[in-house]
């Protein structure tokens, strides 16, 4: 116990004297990375951001992916538990809450998706609640988990400045992982519903007819590929910017950070559900377009 | 800001979670919603039926009330008729009874008159006989005069 207090004191001192603002923010923006060492191929936790960067593709962000999977699983198991214990009579508080989310998503899907596909509803629900939970992690004060992880890393694993990010949607791997998966679904359903020929002719012969094929491709291909990129980067950018501002407030404002945190958290509370909603809505709209055939 | 296995991991997690949600979460709530929709629909239908029943019962009761009123009016009418009939009959009977009493009284009076006449006749004939006897001083044959006397008395 005394050891821990001493450690905390040491870290606080360390932070107070040693860390510059830049170091502080850098520390908070790097990931807990597990990967293959580029020199000897040995798999392990990266000790420095530089080492993490050198690992290249063969590395995993244990923190963001871990939180992502934890939040997704927690959401699904919770919803399943509520669904199994649900009653068709007057629902209780928890059931009411879950049902209102379900009905909200269901209404968006039946408005935005006019075709028959029983998998789009679950897709929208998964995306909305999952992204919402991942975004909500941004509200947790930036130093709670990261500070604790730094302590644990230093005194349990012997890692100096162990990073630990808790907001999965501030990791471009996470947001692009989802948006590219959705892009794969767009391609899959486009080919399935329109046929490969139908899909390709949509790219090649619209909007100007077959004699303008190169121009059509110049217009249509970027439109197609912009979908996953904008989808993933929009979410990432919003949450990353929010996180960065929290870090700036925490590192530069001294005692004034408290009201500033509350103010920014208040604004950010609007961004968090909005971005989850936008991500879900665009997924629905894109997949609806993928199901449309122009015959 | 580099891409690495996290990207793949997240993609796998995405598809697994989607599959789980589609198989184990979404249908649960769909069923609950469907059941509740059905329940509400049934309830509304029952309410509509009850409303219709109520209307039916109201018209029925109004009809019955009307009928009962008509019946009552008929009964009162009949009773009134019967009453006046009884009164008429009573009047008739009273008249007849009166007539009968009057007739009886008249017959009695007649009888009385006849009886008085009879008595008077007898007395007159007795007086006449006595007068004649006194005139004739017993010379008159009782038998011969009897015929004449009875003739006389019947003429009276």
CSV table of C-alpha atoms in Angstrom, one decimal:
chain,number,residue,atom,x,y,z
A,1,UNK,CA,0.0,0.0,0.0
A,2,UNK,CA,2.8,2.4,1.0
A,3,UNK,CA,4.7,1.3,-2.0
A,4,UNK,CA,1.8,2.2,-4.3
A,5,UNK,CA,1.4,5.6,-2.7
A,6,UNK,CA,5.0,6.2,-3.1
A,7,UNK,CA,4.8,5.2,-6.7
A,8,UNK,CA,1.9,7.5,-7.3
A,9,UNK,CA,3.8,10.3,-5.7
A,10,UNK,CA,6.8,9.5,-7.9
A,11,UNK,CA,4.6,9.5,-11.0
A,12,UNK,CA,3.0,12.8,-10.1
A,13,UNK,CA,6.4,14.3,-9.5
A,14,UNK,CA,7.6,12.9,-12.7
A,15,UNK,CA,4.7,14.4,-14.5
A,16,UNK,CA,5.1,17.7,-12.7
A,17,UNK,CA,8.7,18.2,-13.5
A,18,UNK,CA,9.8,16.0,-16.3
A,19,UNK,CA,7.0,15.9,-18.8
A,20,UNK,CA,6.4,18.7,-21.2
A,21,UNK,CA,3.0,19.3,-22.6
A,22,UNK,CA,4.1,17.7,-25.8
A,23,UNK,CA,5.3,14.6,-24.0
A,24,UNK,CA,2.1,14.4,-22.1
A,25,UNK,CA,-0.1,14.5,-25.2
A,26,UNK,CA,2.2,12.2,-27.1
A,27,UNK,CA,2.0,9.7,-24.2
A,28,UNK,CA,-1.8,9.9,-24.2
A,29,UNK,CA,-2.1,9.5,-28.0
A,30,UNK,CA,0.1,6.4,-28.3
A,31,UNK,CA,-1.2,2.9,-28.1
A,32,UNK,CA,-0.4,-0.1,-25.9
A,33,UNK,CA,1.0,-2.1,-28.8
A,34,UNK,CA,1.7,-5.8,-29.0
A,35,UNK,CA,3.6,-6.9,-32.0
A,36,UNK,CA,6.5,-8.5,-33.7
A,37,UNK,CA,9.8,-6.8,-33.1
A,38,UNK,CA,11.3,-5.8,-36.5
A,39,UNK,CA,14.8,-6.7,-35.5
A,40,UNK,CA,14.5,-10.2,-34.0
A,41,UNK,CA,10.9,-11.1,-34.9
A,42,UNK,CA,10.1,-11.6,-31.2
A,43,UNK,CA,6.5,-10.8,-30.2
A,44,UNK,CA,6.0,-8.6,-27.3
A,45,UNK,CA,4.8,-5.2,-25.9
A,46,UNK,CA,6.4,-2.2,-27.5
A,47,UNK,CA,8.3,-0.2,-25.0
A,48,UNK,CA,8.4,3.1,-26.8
A,49,UNK,CA,6.2,4.7,-29.5
A,50,UNK,CA,9.2,4.4,-31.8
A,51,UNK,CA,9.4,0.7,-31.3
A,52,UNK,CA,5.6,0.5,-31.9
A,53,UNK,CA,6.0,2.4,-35.1
A,54,UNK,CA,8.7,0.1,-36.3
A,55,UNK,CA,6.5,-3.0,-35.8
A,56,UNK,CA,4.6,-1.9,-38.8
A,57,UNK,CA,1.6,-4.0,-39.8
A,58,UNK,CA,2.3,-6.9,-37.5
A,59,UNK,CA,1.1,-5.3,-34.4
A,60,UNK,CA,-2.1,-5.0,-32.4
A,61,UNK,CA,-3.3,-2.1,-30.3
A,62,UNK,CA,-4.2,-4.1,-27.3
A,63,UNK,CA,-5.9,-1.2,-25.6
A,64,UNK,CA,-8.3,0.1,-28.3
A,65,UNK,CA,-9.1,-3.3,-29.8
A,66,UNK,CA,-9.6,-4.7,-26.3
A,67,UNK,CA,-12.0,-2.0,-25.3
A,68,UNK,CA,-13.7,-2.3,-28.6
A,69,UNK,CA,-14.3,-6.0,-28.2
A,70,UNK,CA,-15.2,-5.6,-24.5
A,71,UNK,CA,-17.8,-2.9,-25.2
A,72,UNK,CA,-19.3,-4.7,-28.1
A,73,UNK,CA,-19.6,-7.9,-26.2
A,74,UNK,CA,-21.0,-6.1,-23.1
A,75,UNK,CA,-23.6,-4.4,-25.3
A,76,UNK,CA,-24.7,-7.6,-27.0
A,77,UNK,CA,-24.8,-9.8,-23.9
A,78,UNK,CA,-26.7,-7.1,-22.0
A,79,UNK,CA,-29.2,-6.7,-24.8
A,80,UNK,CA,-29.6,-10.4,-25.0
A,81,UNK,CA,-30.1,-10.7,-21.3
A,82,UNK,CA,-32.7,-8.0,-21.3
A,83,UNK,CA,-34.4,-9.6,-24.4
A,84,UNK,CA,-34.6,-13.0,-22.7
A,85,UNK,CA,-36.1,-11.6,-19.5
A,86,UNK,CA,-38.4,-9.3,-21.4
A,87,UNK,CA,-42.2,-9.3,-21.0
A,88,UNK,CA,-44.8,-8.3,-23.4
A,89,UNK,CA,-46.8,-6.6,-20.7
A,90,UNK,CA,-45.8,-3.3,-19.2
A,91,UNK,CA,-42.0,-3.3,-19.5
A,92,UNK,CA,-39.8,-2.3,-16.6
A,93,UNK,CA,-37.1,0.4,-16.6
A,94,UNK,CA,-34.2,-1.5,-18.1
A,95,UNK,CA,-36.4,-3.2,-20.7
A,96,UNK,CA,-38.0,0.1,-21.6
A,97,UNK,CA,-34.6,1.7,-22.1
A,98,UNK,CA,-33.3,-1.1,-24.3
A,99,UNK,CA,-36.6,-1.2,-26.2
A,100,UNK,CA,-36.5,2.5,-26.9
A,101,UNK,CA,-33.0,2.1,-28.4
A,102,UNK,CA,-34.2,-0.9,-30.4
A,103,UNK,CA,-37.3,1.0,-31.6
A,104,UNK,CA,-35.3,4.0,-32.5
A,105,UNK,CA,-32.9,2.0,-34.7
A,106,UNK,CA,-35.7,-0.1,-36.1
A,107,UNK,CA,-37.6,3.1,-37.2
A,108,UNK,CA,-34.4,4.5,-38.8
A,109,UNK,CA,-33.9,1.2,-40.7
A,110,UNK,CA,-37.5,1.0,-41.9
A,111,UNK,CA,-37.4,4.6,-43.1
A,112,UNK,CA,-34.0,4.4,-44.7
A,113,UNK,CA,-33.9,0.9,-46.0
A,114,UNK,CA,-36.7,0.1,-48.4
A,115,UNK,CA,-35.7,-3.4,-49.5
A,116,UNK,CA,-36.1,-6.7,-47.9
A,117,UNK,CA,-33.1,-7.8,-45.9
A,118,UNK,CA,-33.4,-9.1,-42.4
A,119,UNK,CA,-29.7,-8.5,-41.6
A,120,UNK,CA,-29.7,-4.8,-42.0
A,121,UNK,CA,-31.6,-4.1,-38.8
A,122,UNK,CA,-29.1,-6.1,-36.6
A,123,UNK,CA,-26.3,-4.4,-38.5
A,124,UNK,CA,-27.6,-0.9,-37.8
A,125,UNK,CA,-28.3,-1.8,-34.1
A,126,UNK,CA,-24.8,-3.3,-33.7
A,127,UNK,CA,-23.1,-0.3,-35.3
A,128,UNK,CA,-25.2,2.3,-33.4
A,129,UNK,CA,-24.8,1.0,-29.9
A,130,UNK,CA,-21.3,-0.2,-30.3
A,131,UNK,CA,-20.0,3.1,-31.8
A,132,UNK,CA,-22.0,5.0,-29.2
A,133,UNK,CA,-20.4,3.1,-26.3
A,134,UNK,CA,-16.9,3.4,-27.9
A,135,UNK,CA,-17.4,7.2,-28.3
A,136,UNK,CA,-18.8,7.5,-24.8
A,137,UNK,CA,-15.4,6.3,-23.4
A,138,UNK,CA,-14.2,9.8,-24.4
A,139,UNK,CA,-16.2,11.3,-21.4
A,140,UNK,CA,-14.1,9.4,-18.9
A,141,UNK,CA,-11.4,11.7,-17.6
A,142,UNK,CA,-8.3,11.3,-19.7
A,143,UNK,CA,-5.9,10.4,-16.9
A,144,UNK,CA,-7.9,7.8,-15.0
A,145,UNK,CA,-7.2,4.8,-17.0
A,146,UNK,CA,-4.1,6.0,-18.6
A,147,UNK,CA,-2.6,7.1,-15.3
A,148,UNK,CA,-3.5,3.8,-13.6
A,149,UNK,CA,-2.1,1.9,-16.6
A,150,UNK,CA,1.1,3.8,-16.4
A,151,UNK,CA,1.5,3.0,-12.8
A,152,UNK,CA,0.7,-0.7,-13.4
A,153,UNK,CA,3.0,-0.8,-16.4
A,154,UNK,CA,5.8,0.8,-14.5
A,155,UNK,CA,5.6,-1.3,-11.3
A,156,UNK,CA,4.1,-4.5,-12.5
A,157,UNK,CA,5.5,-5.0,-15.9
A,158,UNK,CA,8.5,-2.8,-15.6
A,159,UNK,CA,7.5,-0.7,-18.7
A,160,UNK,CA,8.2,3.0,-18.5
A,161,UNK,CA,5.5,5.2,-19.8
A,162,UNK,CA,3.1,2.5,-20.7
A,163,UNK,CA,0.4,3.9,-23.0
A,164,UNK,CA,-3.2,3.0,-22.6
A,165,UNK,CA,-5.9,4.5,-24.8
A,166,UNK,CA,-9.5,3.8,-23.8
A,167,UNK,CA,-11.4,5.4,-26.7
A,168,UNK,CA,-11.4,2.9,-29.6
A,169,UNK,CA,-12.9,5.4,-32.0
A,170,UNK,CA,-9.8,7.6,-31.7
A,171,UNK,CA,-7.9,4.8,-33.4
A,172,UNK,CA,-8.1,5.0,-37.1
A,173,UNK,CA,-7.6,1.2,-37.3
A,174,UNK,CA,-10.9,0.7,-35.4
A,175,UNK,CA,-13.0,3.2,-37.4
A,176,UNK,CA,-11.5,2.1,-40.8
A,177,UNK,CA,-11.9,-1.5,-39.8
A,178,UNK,CA,-15.6,-1.0,-39.5
A,179,UNK,CA,-16.0,1.3,-42.6
A,180,UNK,CA,-14.0,-1.0,-44.8
A,181,UNK,CA,-16.1,-4.0,-43.6
A,182,UNK,CA,-19.2,-2.0,-44.5
A,183,UNK,CA,-17.6,-1.2,-47.9
A,184,UNK,CA,-17.2,-5.0,-48.4
A,185,UNK,CA,-20.9,-5.4,-47.6
A,186,UNK,CA,-21.7,-2.6,-50.1
A,187,UNK,CA,-19.7,-4.5,-52.8
A,188,UNK,CA,-21.2,-7.8,-51.8
A,189,UNK,CA,-24.8,-6.6,-51.9
A,190,UNK,CA,-24.3,-4.6,-55.1
A,191,UNK,CA,-23.1,-7.6,-56.9
A,192,UNK,CA,-25.7,-9.8,-55.3
A,193,UNK,CA,-28.6,-7.6,-56.1
A,194,UNK,CA,-27.6,-6.1,-59.5
A,195,UNK,CA,-25.4,-8.8,-60.7
A,196,UNK,CA,-21.7,-8.2,-61.5
A,197,UNK,CA,-22.7,-6.8,-64.9
A,198,UNK,CA,-25.3,-4.6,-63.5
A,199,UNK,CA,-22.9,-3.2,-60.9
A,200,UNK,CA,-20.1,-2.6,-63.4
A,201,UNK,CA,-22.4,-1.0,-65.9
A,202,UNK,CA,-23.6,1.3,-63.1
A,203,UNK,CA,-20.0,2.4,-62.7
A,204,UNK,CA,-19.2,2.6,-66.4
A,205,UNK,CA,-22.4,3.8,-68.1
A,206,UNK,CA,-23.7,6.3,-65.6
A,207,UNK,CA,-24.4,9.2,-65.5
A,208,UNK,CA,-23.4,10.0,-69.1
A,209,UNK,CA,-24.1,6.9,-71.2
A,210,UNK,CA,-21.7,4.4,-72.7
A,211,UNK,CA,-19.9,6.8,-75.1
A,212,UNK,CA,-18.5,8.7,-72.1
A,213,UNK,CA,-17.2,5.7,-70.3
A,214,UNK,CA,-13.9,7.1,-69.1
A,215,UNK,CA,-15.6,10.2,-67.6
A,216,UNK,CA,-18.2,8.0,-66.0
A,217,UNK,CA,-15.5,5.9,-64.4
A,218,UNK,CA,-13.7,9.1,-63.3
A,219,UNK,CA,-16.9,10.2,-61.5
A,220,UNK,CA,-18.2,6.9,-60.2
A,221,UNK,CA,-15.0,5.2,-58.9
A,222,UNK,CA,-14.0,8.0,-56.5
A,223,UNK,CA,-17.6,8.3,-55.4
A,224,UNK,CA,-17.5,4.6,-54.6
A,225,UNK,CA,-14.2,4.6,-52.8
A,226,UNK,CA,-14.9,7.8,-51.0
A,227,UNK,CA,-17.7,6.1,-49.1
A,228,UNK,CA,-15.6,3.9,-46.7
A,229,UNK,CA,-12.9,6.5,-46.4
A,230,UNK,CA,-15.2,9.4,-45.5
A,231,UNK,CA,-17.2,7.1,-43.2
A,232,UNK,CA,-14.2,5.9,-41.2
A,233,UNK,CA,-12.3,9.2,-41.2
A,234,UNK,CA,-15.3,11.3,-40.2
A,235,UNK,CA,-15.8,9.2,-37.0
A,236,UNK,CA,-12.1,9.1,-36.3
A,237,UNK,CA,-11.6,12.8,-36.9
A,238,UNK,CA,-14.5,13.9,-34.7
A,239,UNK,CA,-13.5,11.7,-31.8
A,240,UNK,CA,-9.7,12.3,-32.2
A,241,UNK,CA,-10.3,16.1,-32.2
A,242,UNK,CA,-12.4,15.8,-29.1
A,243,UNK,CA,-9.8,13.7,-27.3
A,244,UNK,CA,-7.1,16.0,-28.3
A,245,UNK,CA,-8.9,19.0,-26.9
A,246,UNK,CA,-9.5,17.2,-23.6
A,247,UNK,CA,-5.7,16.5,-23.5
A,248,UNK,CA,-4.9,20.1,-24.3
A,249,UNK,CA,-7.2,21.3,-21.5
A,250,UNK,CA,-5.7,18.8,-19.1
A,251,UNK,CA,-2.2,19.7,-19.9
A,252,UNK,CA,-2.2,23.5,-20.4
A,253,UNK,CA,-4.9,25.1,-18.3
A,254,UNK,CA,-3.8,24.2,-14.8
A,255,UNK,CA,-6.5,24.7,-12.2
A,256,UNK,CA,-8.9,26.2,-14.8
A,257,UNK,CA,-9.1,22.9,-16.5
A,258,UNK,CA,-12.1,21.8,-14.4
A,259,UNK,CA,-14.7,24.2,-15.8
A,260,UNK,CA,-13.2,23.9,-19.2
A,261,UNK,CA,-13.5,20.1,-19.0
A,262,UNK,CA,-17.1,20.4,-18.1
A,263,UNK,CA,-17.8,22.8,-20.9
A,264,UNK,CA,-16.1,20.7,-23.5
A,265,UNK,CA,-17.6,17.5,-22.2
A,266,UNK,CA,-21.0,19.2,-22.6
A,267,UNK,CA,-20.3,20.0,-26.2
A,268,UNK,CA,-18.8,16.6,-26.7
A,269,UNK,CA,-21.9,14.9,-25.4
A,270,UNK,CA,-23.6,16.2,-28.5
A,271,UNK,CA,-20.9,14.9,-30.8
A,272,UNK,CA,-20.8,11.4,-29.3
A,273,UNK,CA,-24.3,10.2,-30.1
A,274,UNK,CA,-24.4,12.3,-33.3
A,275,UNK,CA,-21.4,10.6,-34.8
A,276,UNK,CA,-22.7,7.2,-33.8
A,277,UNK,CA,-26.0,8.1,-35.4
A,278,UNK,CA,-24.4,9.4,-38.6
A,279,UNK,CA,-22.3,6.3,-38.9
A,280,UNK,CA,-25.4,4.1,-38.6
A,281,UNK,CA,-27.5,6.3,-40.9
A,282,UNK,CA,-24.8,6.3,-43.7
A,283,UNK,CA,-24.4,2.6,-43.4
A,284,UNK,CA,-28.2,2.2,-43.9
A,285,UNK,CA,-28.2,4.6,-46.8
A,286,UNK,CA,-25.2,3.1,-48.6
A,287,UNK,CA,-26.6,-0.4,-48.3
A,288,UNK,CA,-30.0,0.7,-49.4
A,289,UNK,CA,-28.3,2.2,-52.5
A,290,UNK,CA,-26.4,-1.1,-53.0
A,291,UNK,CA,-29.7,-3.0,-53.1
A,292,UNK,CA,-31.2,-0.7,-55.7
A,293,UNK,CA,-31.2,-2.0,-59.2
A,294,UNK,CA,-31.8,0.3,-62.2
A,295,UNK,CA,-33.8,-1.8,-64.5
B,1,UNK,CA,-1.4,6.5,-37.3
B,2,UNK,CA,-0.3,3.4,-39.1
B,3,UNK,CA,-2.5,0.5,-40.2
B,4,UNK,CA,-1.8,-2.8,-38.5
B,5,UNK,CA,-3.5,-6.0,-37.3
B,6,UNK,CA,-5.9,-3.9,-35.2
B,7,UNK,CA,-7.7,-3.1,-38.4
B,8,UNK,CA,-8.1,-6.8,-39.2
B,9,UNK,CA,-9.1,-7.6,-35.6
B,10,UNK,CA,-11.7,-4.9,-35.6
B,11,UNK,CA,-13.1,-6.2,-38.9
B,12,UNK,CA,-13.4,-9.7,-37.5
B,13,UNK,CA,-15.0,-8.4,-34.4
B,14,UNK,CA,-17.4,-6.4,-36.5
B,15,UNK,CA,-18.7,-9.4,-38.4
B,16,UNK,CA,-18.8,-11.6,-35.3
B,17,UNK,CA,-20.8,-9.0,-33.4
B,18,UNK,CA,-23.1,-8.5,-36.4
B,19,UNK,CA,-23.7,-12.2,-36.7
B,20,UNK,CA,-24.4,-12.5,-32.9
B,21,UNK,CA,-26.8,-9.6,-33.0
B,22,UNK,CA,-28.7,-10.9,-36.0
B,23,UNK,CA,-29.0,-14.4,-34.5
B,24,UNK,CA,-29.4,-13.8,-30.8
B,25,UNK,CA,-30.4,-10.3,-30.1
B,26,UNK,CA,-32.5,-8.8,-32.9
B,27,UNK,CA,-35.1,-11.6,-33.1
B,28,UNK,CA,-35.8,-11.4,-29.4
B,29,UNK,CA,-36.9,-7.8,-29.6
B,30,UNK,CA,-38.6,-8.3,-32.9
B,31,UNK,CA,-40.7,-11.1,-31.3
B,32,UNK,CA,-41.5,-9.0,-28.3
B,33,UNK,CA,-42.6,-6.1,-30.5
B,34,UNK,CA,-44.6,-8.3,-32.7
B,35,UNK,CA,-46.3,-10.0,-29.7
B,36,UNK,CA,-47.0,-6.6,-28.1
B,37,UNK,CA,-48.4,-5.3,-31.4
B,38,UNK,CA,-50.7,-8.3,-31.6
B,39,UNK,CA,-51.8,-7.8,-28.0
B,40,UNK,CA,-52.6,-4.2,-28.5
B,41,UNK,CA,-54.4,-5.0,-31.7
B,42,UNK,CA,-56.5,-7.7,-29.9
B,43,UNK,CA,-57.2,-5.3,-27.1
B,44,UNK,CA,-58.4,-2.6,-29.5
B,45,UNK,CA,-60.5,-5.1,-31.4
B,46,UNK,CA,-62.1,-6.2,-28.1
B,47,UNK,CA,-62.7,-2.6,-27.2
B,48,UNK,CA,-64.4,-2.0,-30.5
B,49,UNK,CA,-66.5,-5.1,-30.1
B,50,UNK,CA,-67.5,-4.1,-26.6
B,51,UNK,CA,-68.4,-0.6,-28.0
B,52,UNK,CA,-70.6,-2.2,-30.6
B,53,UNK,CA,-72.2,-4.5,-28.1
B,54,UNK,CA,-72.9,-1.6,-25.9
B,55,UNK,CA,-74.6,0.3,-28.7
B,56,UNK,CA,-76.6,-2.8,-29.6
B,57,UNK,CA,-77.7,-3.2,-26.0
B,58,UNK,CA,-78.6,0.5,-25.8
B,59,UNK,CA,-80.8,0.3,-28.9
B,60,UNK,CA,-82.3,-2.9,-27.5
B,61,UNK,CA,-83.1,-1.4,-24.2
B,62,UNK,CA,-84.6,1.7,-25.9
B,63,UNK,CA,-86.8,-0.6,-28.0
B,64,UNK,CA,-87.8,-2.5,-25.0
B,65,UNK,CA,-88.6,0.6,-23.1
B,66,UNK,CA,-90.7,1.9,-26.0
B,67,UNK,CA,-92.5,-1.5,-26.2
B,68,UNK,CA,-93.1,-1.4,-22.5
B,69,UNK,CA,-94.5,2.1,-22.7
B,70,UNK,CA,-96.8,1.1,-25.5
B,71,UNK,CA,-97.9,-2.0,-23.6
B,72,UNK,CA,-98.6,0.1,-20.5
B,73,UNK,CA,-100.6,2.7,-22.6
B,74,UNK,CA,-102.6,-0.2,-24.1
B,75,UNK,CA,-103.3,-1.7,-20.7
B,76,UNK,CA,-104.4,1.7,-19.3
B,77,UNK,CA,-106.6,2.2,-22.4
B,78,UNK,CA,-108.2,-1.2,-22.0
B,79,UNK,CA,-108.7,-0.6,-18.3
B,80,UNK,CA,-110.4,2.7,-19.0
B,81,UNK,CA,-112.6,1.0,-21.6
B,82,UNK,CA,-113.4,-1.8,-19.2
B,83,UNK,CA,-114.2,0.7,-16.5
B,84,UNK,CA,-116.6,2.7,-18.6
B,85,UNK,CA,-118.1,-0.6,-19.8
B,86,UNK,CA,-118.7,-1.7,-16.3
B,87,UNK,CA,-120.2,1.6,-15.4
B,88,UNK,CA,-122.5,1.4,-18.5
B,89,UNK,CA,-123.5,-2.2,-17.6
B,90,UNK,CA,-124.2,-1.1,-14.0
B,91,UNK,CA,-126.4,1.7,-15.3
B,92,UNK,CA,-128.2,-0.7,-17.6
B,93,UNK,CA,-128.8,-3.1,-14.8
B,94,UNK,CA,-130.0,-0.4,-12.5
B,95,UNK,CA,-132.4,0.8,-15.1
B,96,UNK,CA,-133.8,-2.7,-15.7
B,97,UNK,CA,-134.0,-3.3,-12.0
B,98,UNK,CA,-135.9,0.0,-11.6
B,99,UNK,CA,-138.2,-1.0,-14.4
B,100,UNK,CA,-138.7,-4.4,-12.8
B,101,UNK,CA,-139.5,-2.9,-9.4
B,102,UNK,CA,-141.9,-0.4,-11.0
B,103,UNK,CA,-143.6,-3.2,-12.9
B,104,UNK,CA,-143.9,-5.3,-9.7
B,105,UNK,CA,-145.3,-2.4,-7.8
B,106,UNK,CA,-147.8,-1.7,-10.6
B,107,UNK,CA,-148.9,-5.4,-10.6
B,108,UNK,CA,-149.3,-5.3,-6.9
B,109,UNK,CA,-151.3,-2.1,-7.2
B,110,UNK,CA,-153.5,-3.8,-9.8
B,111,UNK,CA,-153.9,-6.8,-7.7
B,112,UNK,CA,-154.8,-4.6,-4.7
B,113,UNK,CA,-157.3,-2.7,-6.9
B,114,UNK,CA,-158.9,-6.0,-8.1
B,115,UNK,CA,-159.0,-7.3,-4.6
B,116,UNK,CA,-160.7,-4.1,-3.5
B,117,UNK,CA,-163.1,-4.3,-6.4
B,118,UNK,CA,-163.9,-7.9,-5.5
B,119,UNK,CA,-164.5,-7.1,-1.9
B,120,UNK,CA,-166.5,-4.0,-2.9
B,121,UNK,CA,-168.6,-6.1,-5.4
B,122,UNK,CA,-169.3,-8.7,-2.7
B,123,UNK,CA,-170.3,-6.1,-0.2
B,124,UNK,CA,-172.4,-4.3,-2.9
B,125,UNK,CA,-174.2,-7.6,-3.8
B,126,UNK,CA,-174.7,-8.4,-0.1
B,127,UNK,CA,-176.1,-4.9,0.4
B,128,UNK,CA,-178.3,-5.3,-2.7
B,129,UNK,CA,-179.6,-8.6,-1.5
B,130,UNK,CA,-180.2,-7.3,1.9
B,131,UNK,CA,-182.0,-4.3,0.4
B,132,UNK,CA,-184.1,-6.6,-1.9
B,133,UNK,CA,-184.8,-9.0,0.9
B,134,UNK,CA,-186.1,-6.1,2.9
B,135,UNK,CA,-188.2,-5.0,0.0
B,136,UNK,CA,-189.7,-8.3,-0.8
B,137,UNK,CA,-189.7,-9.5,2.8
B,138,UNK,CA,-188.4,-13.0,2.2
B,139,UNK,CA,-190.7,-13.9,-0.7
B,140,UNK,CA,-188.1,-14.0,-3.1
B,141,UNK,CA,-186.7,-17.3,-3.9
B,142,UNK,CA,-183.1,-17.5,-3.0
B,143,UNK,CA,-182.2,-19.8,-5.9
B,144,UNK,CA,-184.0,-17.8,-8.5
B,145,UNK,CA,-182.3,-14.6,-7.4
B,146,UNK,CA,-178.8,-16.0,-7.2
B,147,UNK,CA,-178.4,-15.9,-11.0
B,148,UNK,CA,-179.5,-12.4,-11.3
B,149,UNK,CA,-177.3,-11.3,-8.4
B,150,UNK,CA,-174.2,-12.8,-9.8
B,151,UNK,CA,-175.0,-11.2,-13.2
B,152,UNK,CA,-175.3,-7.9,-11.4
B,153,UNK,CA,-172.0,-8.3,-9.5
B,154,UNK,CA,-170.1,-9.2,-12.7
B,155,UNK,CA,-171.4,-6.1,-14.3
B,156,UNK,CA,-170.0,-3.9,-11.5
